[in-house]
XYZ file of C-alpha atoms in Angstrom:
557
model
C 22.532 24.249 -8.235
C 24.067 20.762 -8.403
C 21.390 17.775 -8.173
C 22.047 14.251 -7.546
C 19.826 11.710 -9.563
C 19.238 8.326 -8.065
C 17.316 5.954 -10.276
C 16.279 3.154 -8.858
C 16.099 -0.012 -11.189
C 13.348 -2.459 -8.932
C 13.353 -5.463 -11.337
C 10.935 -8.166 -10.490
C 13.149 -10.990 -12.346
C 12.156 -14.103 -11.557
C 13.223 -17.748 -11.967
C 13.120 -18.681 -15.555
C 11.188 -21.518 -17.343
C 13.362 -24.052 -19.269
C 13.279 -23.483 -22.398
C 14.844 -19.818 -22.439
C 16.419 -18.796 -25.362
C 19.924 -17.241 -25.758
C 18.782 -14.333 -25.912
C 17.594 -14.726 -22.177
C 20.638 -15.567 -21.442
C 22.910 -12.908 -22.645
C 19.671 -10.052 -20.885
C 18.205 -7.236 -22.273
C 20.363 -4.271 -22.593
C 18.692 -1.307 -21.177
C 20.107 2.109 -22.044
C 19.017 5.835 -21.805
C 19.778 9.382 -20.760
C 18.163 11.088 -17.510
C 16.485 14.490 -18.801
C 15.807 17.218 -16.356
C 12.386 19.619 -16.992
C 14.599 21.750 -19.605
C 15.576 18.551 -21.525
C 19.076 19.259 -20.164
C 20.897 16.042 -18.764
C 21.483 15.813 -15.075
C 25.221 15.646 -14.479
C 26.158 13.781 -11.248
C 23.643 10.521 -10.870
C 23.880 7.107 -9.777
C 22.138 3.380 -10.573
C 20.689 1.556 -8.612
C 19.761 -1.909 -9.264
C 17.804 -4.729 -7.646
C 16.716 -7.899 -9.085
C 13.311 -9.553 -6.423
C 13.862 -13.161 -7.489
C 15.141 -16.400 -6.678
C 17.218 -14.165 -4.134
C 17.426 -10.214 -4.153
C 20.453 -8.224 -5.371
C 20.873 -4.955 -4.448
C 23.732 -2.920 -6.774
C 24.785 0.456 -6.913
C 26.402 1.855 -10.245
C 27.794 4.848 -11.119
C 26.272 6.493 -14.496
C 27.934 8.247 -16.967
C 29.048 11.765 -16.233
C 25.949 13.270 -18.353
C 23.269 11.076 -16.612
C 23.430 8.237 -19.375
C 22.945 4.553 -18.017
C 23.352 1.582 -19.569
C 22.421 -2.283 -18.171
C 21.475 -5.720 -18.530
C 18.338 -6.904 -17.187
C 17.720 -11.436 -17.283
C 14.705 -12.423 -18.014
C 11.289 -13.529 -18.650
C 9.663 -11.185 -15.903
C 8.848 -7.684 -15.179
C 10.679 -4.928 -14.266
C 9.749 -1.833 -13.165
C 12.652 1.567 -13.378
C 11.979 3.884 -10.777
C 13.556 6.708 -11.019
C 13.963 9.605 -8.204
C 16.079 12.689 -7.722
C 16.016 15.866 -5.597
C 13.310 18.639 -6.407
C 11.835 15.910 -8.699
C 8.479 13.677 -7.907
C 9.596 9.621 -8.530
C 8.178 7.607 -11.002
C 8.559 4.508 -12.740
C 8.736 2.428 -15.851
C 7.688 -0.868 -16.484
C 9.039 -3.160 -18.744
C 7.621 -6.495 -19.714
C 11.016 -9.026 -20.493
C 10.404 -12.072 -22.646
C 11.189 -14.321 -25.724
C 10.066 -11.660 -27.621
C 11.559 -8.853 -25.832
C 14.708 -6.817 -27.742
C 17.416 -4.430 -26.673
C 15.745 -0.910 -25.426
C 17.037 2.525 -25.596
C 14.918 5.579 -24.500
C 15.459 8.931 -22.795
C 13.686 9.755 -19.419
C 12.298 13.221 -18.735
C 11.538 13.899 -14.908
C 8.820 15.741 -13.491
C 9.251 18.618 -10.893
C 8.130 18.730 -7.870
C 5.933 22.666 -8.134
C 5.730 24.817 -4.721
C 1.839 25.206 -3.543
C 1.272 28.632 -4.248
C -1.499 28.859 -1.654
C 0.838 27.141 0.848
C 2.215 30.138 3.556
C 3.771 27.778 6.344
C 7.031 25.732 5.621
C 7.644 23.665 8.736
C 11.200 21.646 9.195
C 11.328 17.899 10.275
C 14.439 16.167 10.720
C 16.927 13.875 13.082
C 16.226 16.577 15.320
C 12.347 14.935 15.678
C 12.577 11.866 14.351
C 11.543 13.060 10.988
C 7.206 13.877 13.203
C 5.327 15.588 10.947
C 3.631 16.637 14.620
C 6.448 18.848 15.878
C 8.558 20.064 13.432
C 10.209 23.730 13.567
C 8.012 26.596 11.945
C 9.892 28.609 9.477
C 9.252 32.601 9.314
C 9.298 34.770 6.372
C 12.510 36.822 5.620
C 11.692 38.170 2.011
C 9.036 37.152 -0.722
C 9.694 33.366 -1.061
C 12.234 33.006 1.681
C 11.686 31.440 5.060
C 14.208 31.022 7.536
C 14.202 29.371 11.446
C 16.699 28.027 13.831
C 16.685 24.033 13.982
C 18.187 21.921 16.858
C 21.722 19.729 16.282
C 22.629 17.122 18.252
C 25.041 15.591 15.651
C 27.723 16.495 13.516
C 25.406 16.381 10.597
C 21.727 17.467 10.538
C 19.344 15.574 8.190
C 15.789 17.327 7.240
C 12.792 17.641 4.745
C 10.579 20.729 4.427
C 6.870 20.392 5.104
C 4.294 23.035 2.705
C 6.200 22.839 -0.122
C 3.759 19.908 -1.818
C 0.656 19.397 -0.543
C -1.653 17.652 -3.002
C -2.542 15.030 -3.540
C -1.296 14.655 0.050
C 1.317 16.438 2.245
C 4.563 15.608 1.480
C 8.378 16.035 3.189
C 10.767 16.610 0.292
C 14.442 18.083 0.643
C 14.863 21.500 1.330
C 17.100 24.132 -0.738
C 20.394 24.254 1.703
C 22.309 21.505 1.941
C 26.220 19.885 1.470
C 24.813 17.232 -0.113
C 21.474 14.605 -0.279
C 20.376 11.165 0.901
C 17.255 9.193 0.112
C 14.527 8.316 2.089
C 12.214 5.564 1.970
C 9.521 6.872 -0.603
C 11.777 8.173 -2.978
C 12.046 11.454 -1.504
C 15.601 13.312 -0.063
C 16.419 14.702 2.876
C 19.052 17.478 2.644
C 22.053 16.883 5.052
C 23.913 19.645 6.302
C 27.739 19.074 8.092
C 27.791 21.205 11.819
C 28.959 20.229 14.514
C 26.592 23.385 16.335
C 23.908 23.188 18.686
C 21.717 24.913 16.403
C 21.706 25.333 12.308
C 19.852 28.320 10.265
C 18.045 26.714 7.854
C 17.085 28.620 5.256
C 14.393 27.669 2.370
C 14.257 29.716 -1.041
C 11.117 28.549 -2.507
C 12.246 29.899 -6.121
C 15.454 27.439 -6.138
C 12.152 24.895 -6.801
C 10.772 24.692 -10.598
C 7.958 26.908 -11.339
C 7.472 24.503 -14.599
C 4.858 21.977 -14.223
C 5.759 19.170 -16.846
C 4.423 15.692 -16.256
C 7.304 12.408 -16.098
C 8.059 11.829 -20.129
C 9.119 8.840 -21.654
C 10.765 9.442 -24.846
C 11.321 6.390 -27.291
C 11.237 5.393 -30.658
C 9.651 2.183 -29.603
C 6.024 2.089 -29.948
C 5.106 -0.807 -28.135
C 7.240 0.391 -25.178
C 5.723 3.689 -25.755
C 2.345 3.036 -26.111
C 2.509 0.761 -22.517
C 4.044 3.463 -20.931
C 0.834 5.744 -21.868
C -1.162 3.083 -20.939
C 0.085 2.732 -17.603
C -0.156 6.643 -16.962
C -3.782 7.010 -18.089
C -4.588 3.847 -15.817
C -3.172 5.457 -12.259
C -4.878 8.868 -13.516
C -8.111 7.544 -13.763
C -7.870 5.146 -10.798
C -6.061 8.210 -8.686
C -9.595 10.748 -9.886
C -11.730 7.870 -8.436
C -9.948 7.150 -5.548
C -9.630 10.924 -4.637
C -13.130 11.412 -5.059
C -14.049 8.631 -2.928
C -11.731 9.514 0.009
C -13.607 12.694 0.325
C -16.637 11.721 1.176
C -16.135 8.021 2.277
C -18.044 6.036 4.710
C -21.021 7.556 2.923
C -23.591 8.958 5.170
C -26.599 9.496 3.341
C -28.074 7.050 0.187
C -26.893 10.490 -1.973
C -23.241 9.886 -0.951
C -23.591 5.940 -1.273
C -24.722 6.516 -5.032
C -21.940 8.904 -5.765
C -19.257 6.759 -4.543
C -20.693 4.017 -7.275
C -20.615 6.726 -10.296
C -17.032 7.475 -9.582
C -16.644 3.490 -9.588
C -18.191 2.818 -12.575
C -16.778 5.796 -14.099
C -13.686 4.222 -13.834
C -14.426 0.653 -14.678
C -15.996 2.016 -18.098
C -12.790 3.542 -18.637
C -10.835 0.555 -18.288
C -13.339 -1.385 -20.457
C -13.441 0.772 -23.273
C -9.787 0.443 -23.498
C -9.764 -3.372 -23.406
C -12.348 -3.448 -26.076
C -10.054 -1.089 -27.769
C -6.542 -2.451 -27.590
C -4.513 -5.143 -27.714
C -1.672 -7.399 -26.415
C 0.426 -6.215 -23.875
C -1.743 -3.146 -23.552
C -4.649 -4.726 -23.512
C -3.576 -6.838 -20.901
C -2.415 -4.220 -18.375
C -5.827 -2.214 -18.516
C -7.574 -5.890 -17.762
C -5.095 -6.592 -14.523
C -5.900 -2.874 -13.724
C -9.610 -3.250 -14.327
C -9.496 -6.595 -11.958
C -7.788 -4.288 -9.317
C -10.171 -1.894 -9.510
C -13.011 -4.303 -8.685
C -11.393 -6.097 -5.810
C -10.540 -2.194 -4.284
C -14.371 -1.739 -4.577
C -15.242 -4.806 -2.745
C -12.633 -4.022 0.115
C -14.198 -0.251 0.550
C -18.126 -1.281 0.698
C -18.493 -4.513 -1.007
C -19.622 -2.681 -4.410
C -20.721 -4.929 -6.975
C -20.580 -3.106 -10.230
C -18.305 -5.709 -12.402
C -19.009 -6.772 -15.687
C -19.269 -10.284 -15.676
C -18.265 -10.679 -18.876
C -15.543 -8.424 -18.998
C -13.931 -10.352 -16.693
C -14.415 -13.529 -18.191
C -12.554 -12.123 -21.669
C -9.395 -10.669 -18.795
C -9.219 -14.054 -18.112
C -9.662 -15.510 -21.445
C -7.161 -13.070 -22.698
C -4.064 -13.010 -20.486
C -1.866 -16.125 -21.377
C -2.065 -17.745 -17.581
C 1.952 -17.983 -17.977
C 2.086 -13.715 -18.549
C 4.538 -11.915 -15.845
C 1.798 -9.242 -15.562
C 0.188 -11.542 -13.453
C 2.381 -10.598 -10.881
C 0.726 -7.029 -10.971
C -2.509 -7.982 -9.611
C -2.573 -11.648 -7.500
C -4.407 -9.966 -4.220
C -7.291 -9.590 -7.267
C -7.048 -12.698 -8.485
C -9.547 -14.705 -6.227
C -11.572 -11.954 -5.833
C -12.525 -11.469 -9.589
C -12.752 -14.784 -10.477
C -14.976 -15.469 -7.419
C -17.418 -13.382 -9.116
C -17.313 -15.805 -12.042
C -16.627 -19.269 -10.472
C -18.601 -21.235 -7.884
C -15.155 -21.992 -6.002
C -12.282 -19.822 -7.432
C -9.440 -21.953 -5.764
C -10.509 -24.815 -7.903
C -11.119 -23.579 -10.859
C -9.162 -24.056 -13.645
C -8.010 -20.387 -14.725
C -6.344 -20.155 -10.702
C -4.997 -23.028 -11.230
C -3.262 -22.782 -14.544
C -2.024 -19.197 -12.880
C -0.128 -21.341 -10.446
C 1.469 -23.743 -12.565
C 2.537 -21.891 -15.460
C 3.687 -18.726 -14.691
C 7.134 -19.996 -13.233
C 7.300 -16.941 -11.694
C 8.038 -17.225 -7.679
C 6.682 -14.450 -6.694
C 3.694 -14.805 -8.600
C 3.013 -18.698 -7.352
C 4.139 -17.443 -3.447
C 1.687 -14.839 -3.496
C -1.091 -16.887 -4.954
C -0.505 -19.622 -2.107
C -1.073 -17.288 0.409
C -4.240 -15.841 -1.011
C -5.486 -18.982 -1.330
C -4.805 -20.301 2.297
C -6.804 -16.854 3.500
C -9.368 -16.981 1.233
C -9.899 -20.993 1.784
C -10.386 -20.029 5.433
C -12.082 -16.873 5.390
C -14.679 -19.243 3.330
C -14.617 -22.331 5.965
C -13.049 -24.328 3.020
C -11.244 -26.791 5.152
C -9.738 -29.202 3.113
C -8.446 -26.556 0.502
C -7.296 -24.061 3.077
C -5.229 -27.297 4.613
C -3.673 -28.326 1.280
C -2.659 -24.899 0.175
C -1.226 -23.849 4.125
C 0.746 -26.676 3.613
C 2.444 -26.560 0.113
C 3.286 -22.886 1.095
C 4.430 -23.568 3.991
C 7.364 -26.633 2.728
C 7.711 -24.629 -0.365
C 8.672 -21.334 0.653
C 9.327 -22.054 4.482
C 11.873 -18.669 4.556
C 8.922 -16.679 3.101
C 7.582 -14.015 5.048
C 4.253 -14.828 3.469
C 4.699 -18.125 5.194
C 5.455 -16.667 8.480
C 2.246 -14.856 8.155
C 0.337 -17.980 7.370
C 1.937 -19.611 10.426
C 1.057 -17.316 12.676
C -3.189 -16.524 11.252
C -3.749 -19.753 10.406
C -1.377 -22.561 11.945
C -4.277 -25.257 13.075
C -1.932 -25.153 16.684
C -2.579 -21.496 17.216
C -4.504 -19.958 20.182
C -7.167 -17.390 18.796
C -9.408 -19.521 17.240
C -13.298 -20.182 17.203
C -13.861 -22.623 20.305
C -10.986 -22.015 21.877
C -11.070 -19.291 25.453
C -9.849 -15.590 24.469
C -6.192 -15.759 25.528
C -5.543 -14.555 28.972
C -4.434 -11.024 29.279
C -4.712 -7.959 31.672
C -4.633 -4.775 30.358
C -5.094 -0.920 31.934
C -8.194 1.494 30.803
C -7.205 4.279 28.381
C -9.933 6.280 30.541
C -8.716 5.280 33.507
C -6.373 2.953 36.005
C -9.073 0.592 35.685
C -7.987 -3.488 34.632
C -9.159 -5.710 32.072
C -8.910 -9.586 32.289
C -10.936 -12.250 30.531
C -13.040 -12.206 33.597
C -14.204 -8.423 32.986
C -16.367 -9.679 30.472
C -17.582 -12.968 31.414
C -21.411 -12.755 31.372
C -21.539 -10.499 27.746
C -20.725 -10.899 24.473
C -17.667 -9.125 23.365
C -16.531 -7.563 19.997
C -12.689 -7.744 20.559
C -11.389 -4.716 18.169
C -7.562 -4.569 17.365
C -7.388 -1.315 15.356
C -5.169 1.947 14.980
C -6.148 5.585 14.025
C -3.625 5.788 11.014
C -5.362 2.437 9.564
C -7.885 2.963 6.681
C -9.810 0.022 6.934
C -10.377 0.765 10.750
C -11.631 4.256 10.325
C -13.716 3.179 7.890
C -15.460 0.637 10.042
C -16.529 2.894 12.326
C -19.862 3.060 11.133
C -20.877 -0.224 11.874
C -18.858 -0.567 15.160
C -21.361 2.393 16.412
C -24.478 1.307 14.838
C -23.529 -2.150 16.693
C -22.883 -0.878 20.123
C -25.968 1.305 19.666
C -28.084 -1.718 18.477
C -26.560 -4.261 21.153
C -25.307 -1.904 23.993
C -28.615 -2.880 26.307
C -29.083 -6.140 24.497
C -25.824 -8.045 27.038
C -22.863 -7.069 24.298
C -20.039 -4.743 24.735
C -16.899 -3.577 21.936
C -13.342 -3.712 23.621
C -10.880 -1.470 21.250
C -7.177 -2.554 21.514
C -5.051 -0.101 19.941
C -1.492 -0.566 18.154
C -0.757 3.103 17.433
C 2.031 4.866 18.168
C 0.805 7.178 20.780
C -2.010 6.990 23.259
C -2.362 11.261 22.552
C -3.579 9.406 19.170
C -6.200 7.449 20.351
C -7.614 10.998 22.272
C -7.370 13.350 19.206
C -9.300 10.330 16.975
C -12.107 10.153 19.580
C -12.722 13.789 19.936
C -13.457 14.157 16.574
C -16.439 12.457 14.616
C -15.835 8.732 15.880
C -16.552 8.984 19.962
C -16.153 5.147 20.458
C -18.343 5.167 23.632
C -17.042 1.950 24.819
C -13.726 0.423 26.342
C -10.376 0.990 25.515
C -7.217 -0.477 26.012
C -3.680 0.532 24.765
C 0.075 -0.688 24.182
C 2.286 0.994 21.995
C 4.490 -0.279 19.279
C 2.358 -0.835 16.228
C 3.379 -4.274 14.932
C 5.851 -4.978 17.634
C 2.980 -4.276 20.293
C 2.342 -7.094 22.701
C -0.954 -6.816 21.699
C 0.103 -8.258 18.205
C 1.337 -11.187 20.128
C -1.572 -11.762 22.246
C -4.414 -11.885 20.051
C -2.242 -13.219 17.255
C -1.906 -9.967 14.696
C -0.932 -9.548 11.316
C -3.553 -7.070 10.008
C -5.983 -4.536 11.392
C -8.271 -4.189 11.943
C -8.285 -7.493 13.640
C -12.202 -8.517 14.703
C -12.485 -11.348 17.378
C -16.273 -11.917 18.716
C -16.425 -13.693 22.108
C -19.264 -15.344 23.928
C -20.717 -14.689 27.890
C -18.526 -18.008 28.210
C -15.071 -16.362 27.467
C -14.769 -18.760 24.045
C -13.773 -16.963 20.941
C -17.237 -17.515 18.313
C -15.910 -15.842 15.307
C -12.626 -14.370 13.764
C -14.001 -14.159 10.306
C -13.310 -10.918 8.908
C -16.422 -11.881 6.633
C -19.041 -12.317 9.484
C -17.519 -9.322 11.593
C -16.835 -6.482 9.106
C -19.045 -4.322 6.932
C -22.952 -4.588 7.576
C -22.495 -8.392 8.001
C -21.267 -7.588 11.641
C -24.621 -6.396 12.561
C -26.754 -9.601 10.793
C -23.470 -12.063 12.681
C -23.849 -9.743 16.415
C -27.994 -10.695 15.886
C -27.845 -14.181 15.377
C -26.287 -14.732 19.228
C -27.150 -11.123 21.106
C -31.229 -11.363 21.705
C-alpha cells in the first residue's frame, strides 16, 4: 500500500532581539528520517513549513525519496514539528531555538492509528454531505473485516473519511482504505479521494489494510536534552489528558461526592507536575511549570477550583527567565496564576518584565489582549484604557485587536448603562416576536450560547437554579442561539437541560446576526438587563458560575 507522509513544520519564529549571534543567523539545521511502525522509512512524503512571525510563510518541500528531511529553522523562538500521514495519528515536536541551541538530527517514529475492535458500524462522510458526522452513508458487512456501501457523486472526484474506525478518546473521521490518492484535512487527518465521474461510487473499507500494532509516536535521538524534553512533553499531555477525561465524565458535578472527585483528579495532576519541577531542571523544568500554570487556570475556568500551591507558583515564576520563548506556551495563564500571587497582576513586576523582554510578538500581542480583558473584567479602568490602546496602535492588523475593538471599544453599544440594542427576533417555540419591549417591566438574563460550546453546557446548572430561584421573583432568561441548526437547539433540550424559558434563533455560528447585535466574540455571552431596558452587567465575573445567582439577588427581590 503506498502512503503519503505530510509533516507539517509549524514554527513559532519570532522577531529576534539584537544581539543575535551568527549562529542565529545562518538557522538551525534540522534533519531526520520519517519511520513508519516497522521502523521502515516511508517512501513518498512531503515538507511542509511555516514560520508564525513577523509575517507567516507557508512552504511546501519535497523530501528525499526515503522520507529523509532536512531544513533550516531562524531563531530565538519555538518551534513545534507536526508531523501527520495517512493511517497514522499526528503529533508533534517541540523545539526550543536559542543562543545556545546547535544543529539537530533525529529520526521520527509514527504512531498508528488501531481499528476499535468493539466498533461494528463504519459510516462514510464526504463532499457528498459536507463532511456531517449526522448523515453519513452506513456501510454493511461483506466478509470478516470488510464493509462495503454505495456513496453519492456529484463530482468528478469524491472526497471521504470513515467514521468507527477510532473512537477513543473521541470519534474520529480518518481516511478510508480505497483511494487514487490523499489530501489533508484540517486536524491533521486525510480524506481519501477517489477519481469518477459516476453518480454513485462503491466504497469499500478493509479494516485489516489498518495496523493492528499499537506503538506510541517515538522520538529517536542521540541528544539528551532534546530527548529528555520530548519525554517531558509526552508525560505532561498524558497526565493532563487522564484528568481531563476523568473530569468530562462526570462534569457539572451533581452531588458534593462528584464535586470532591473532580478536585482529586485536579490535584492528582498538579502533584504530578510539582514533583517534576522539584525534580528537574532547565528547559524541562520549565515546561512542566508553564504546564502546571495551565493546569490551574483550566481549573479556575471549569468551577473556579482553588487547589494551587502558592508557592509553587511563585518558584515558576522565579524560575523561567521572563525573556524564555516558552512563554509563548501558556500567556492565557499568565494573569490568572499570578493573580493568585499578586494584589494586581497587570502591574506587577513579573507581567511586566514578560512584556518587555521576551521580544517575542506573539508572546507581547497575546499578553496585551489578556490584559485589556482582564483589566475590564476587573473594572480596572485606567489599566484596561492604557493596555486597549497600546494594542490597538501596535498591532492594529491583529486579529486580537479586532477582537478588542469590537468587546471593549469605549464607542461600542452593549455596555452597562447603555439600552439593550434594538432587535426583533421569532420564538423557537413558536411564530411569536421578541423586541426590547417584550421584556420591559422584568429583569432579563440575555444568554448568547450554542449546544456544541463547552462552557455553555456547563453553565446550565446555574442558568436553571436561577430561573427556578427568580422565575416568580419579576426575572426571566432569553437564550439566543448561534448553532448551526435549530434541530440542534431541540435534540439539546430534550435531553437533561430543558431550558424552560425563551428562545430565540439565527443560524450561522460566528457569522450570525446575532454576533453582530449583541456584539459577540465568545460564548457564552451573558448580558443582564433591567425592567428599564438598560444593560446592568456584561461581566462574565458577576454572571457566570454561582456568582450569577449572589449578582441576579442583589437587584431581583
Amino acid at each position: 500500500m503506498k502512503r503519503y507522509l505530510l509533516l507539517i513544520l509549524m514554527t513559532m519564529i519570532f522577531a529576534c532581539t539584537n544581539n543575535t549571534s551568527s549562529k542565529q543567523d545562518e538557522g538551525i539545521k534540522i534533519k531526520g528520517n520519517l519511520l513508519s511502525v516497522d521502523g521502515s522509512k516511508f517512501e513518498d512524503s512531503n515538507l511542509r513549513l511555516l514560520f508564525f512571525g513577523e509575517e507567516i510563510l507557508d512552504t511546501s518541500i519535497t523530501t528525499g525519496s526515503e522520507g529523509n528531511f532536512e531544513l533550516n529553522v531562524n531563531g530565538p523562538g519555538l518551534a513545534r514539528l507536526v508531523f501527520t500521514a495517512p493511517y497514522y495519528k499526528p503529533n508533534f515536536i517541540e523545539i526550543i531555538i536559542d543562543e545556545n541551541t546547535e544543529d539537530l538530527k533525529f529520526d521520527v517514529q509514527m504512531s498508528p492509528y488501531v481499528p476499535d475492535e468493539n466498533s461494528k458500524q463504519y459510516v462514510v462522510i464526504g463532499s457528498f454531505n459536507n463532511f456531517n458526522f449526522e448523515s453519513g452513508i452506513m456501510l454493511t458487512e461483506e466478509s470478516e473485516g470488510v464493509y462495503s456501501g454505495d456513496v453519492p457523486n456529484d463530482s468528478d472526484t469524491l472526497k471521504y473519511q470513515v467514521l468507527g474506525v477510532v473512537n477513543f478518546p473521541v470519534p474520529r473521521s480518518i481516511n478510508g482504505t480505497q483511494q487514487d490518492f490523499f489530501e489533508a484535512d484540517e486536524t491533521g487527518d486525510y480524506r481519501s479521494v477517489i477519481v469518477s465521474d459516476k453518480n454513485s461510487v462503491k466504497i469499500k473499507l478493509d479494516l485489516n489494510e489498518y495496523s493492528t500494532e499499537e506503538k506510541g509516536f517515538n522520538l529517536l535521538s542521540e541528544n539528551s536534552d532534546l530527548r529528555n524534553y520530548f519525554l517531558g512533553l509526552q508525560d505532561q499531555e498524558q497526565v493532563f489528558s487522564q484528568m481531563d477525561r476523568s473530569i468530562r465524565q462526570i462534569f457539572p458535578a451533581n452531588s458534593p461526592e462528584q464535586e470532591q472527585m473532580i478536585k482529586d483528579y485536579i490535584k492528582t495532576a498538579l502533584d504530578s507536575y510539582s514533583n517534576k519541577i522539584k525534580s528537574s531542571s532547565g528547559s524541562v523544568k520549565s515546561s512542566y511549570g508553564l504546564k502546571y500554570l495551565e493546569t490551574v487556570s483550566y481549573t479556575q475556568m471549569i468551577g473556579g477550583f482553588d487547589l494551587a500551591e502558592k508557592e509553587i507558583i511563585k518558584d515558576i515564576y522565579s524560575s523561567i527567565p521572563s525573556s524564555s520563548p516558552l512563554w509563548m506556551k501558556a500567556t492565557y495563564a499568565v494573569l490568572p496564576t499570578l493573580g493568585l500571587i499578586e494584589d494586581n497582576p497587570i502591574e506587577s513586576q513579573v507581567f511586566k518584565s514578560i512584556l518587555k523582554d521576551t521580544k517575542l510578538d506573539n508572546v507581547n500581542l497575546e499578553l496585551l489582549y489578556f490584559a485589556v480583558e482582564y483589566a475590564y473584567e476587573n473594572k480596572l479602568t485606567d489599566f484596561a484604557t492604557e493596555y486597549y490602546k497600546t494594542l490597538v496602535s501596535e498591532y492594529p492588523n491583529s486579529q486580537q485587536a479586532a477582537i478588542a475593538q469590537k468587546k471593549y471599544n469605549p464607542n461600542r453599544k452593549v455596555l452597562p448603562g447603555k439600552s439593550i440594542p434594538d432587535y426583533e427576533l421569532t420564538s423557537v417555540d413558536s411564530q411569536e416576536t421578541y423586541t426590547p419591549e417584550t421584556f420591559k417591566g422584568k429583569y432579563v438574563l440575555y444568554d448568547v450560547w450554542a449546544t456544541w460550546c463547552g462552557p455553555c453546557v456547563r453553565e446550565m446548572p446555574n442558568l436553571h437554579k436561577a430561573y427556578e430561584q427568580f422565575k416568580d421573583k419579576n426575572f426571566t432568561i432569553f437564550s439566543l442561539s448561534i448553532d448551526k441548526r435549530i434541530s440542534d437547539i431541540d435534540k439539546f433540550r430534550k435531553g437533561k437541560w430543558k431550558m424552560p424559558w425563551q428562545h430565540t434563533f439565527m443560524p450561522g455560528v460566528w457569522e450570525s446576526k446575532l454576533t453582530e447585535i449583541f456584539e459577540v466574540t465568545s460564548v457564552p455571552r451573558p448580558i443582564l438587563v433591567g425592567p428599564d431596558g438598560k444593560i446592568i452587567s456584561t461581566s462574565p465575573q458577576e454572571l457566570r458560575g454561582e456568582q450569577l445567582i449572589r449578582t441576579i439577588g442583589r437587584y431581583v427581590e
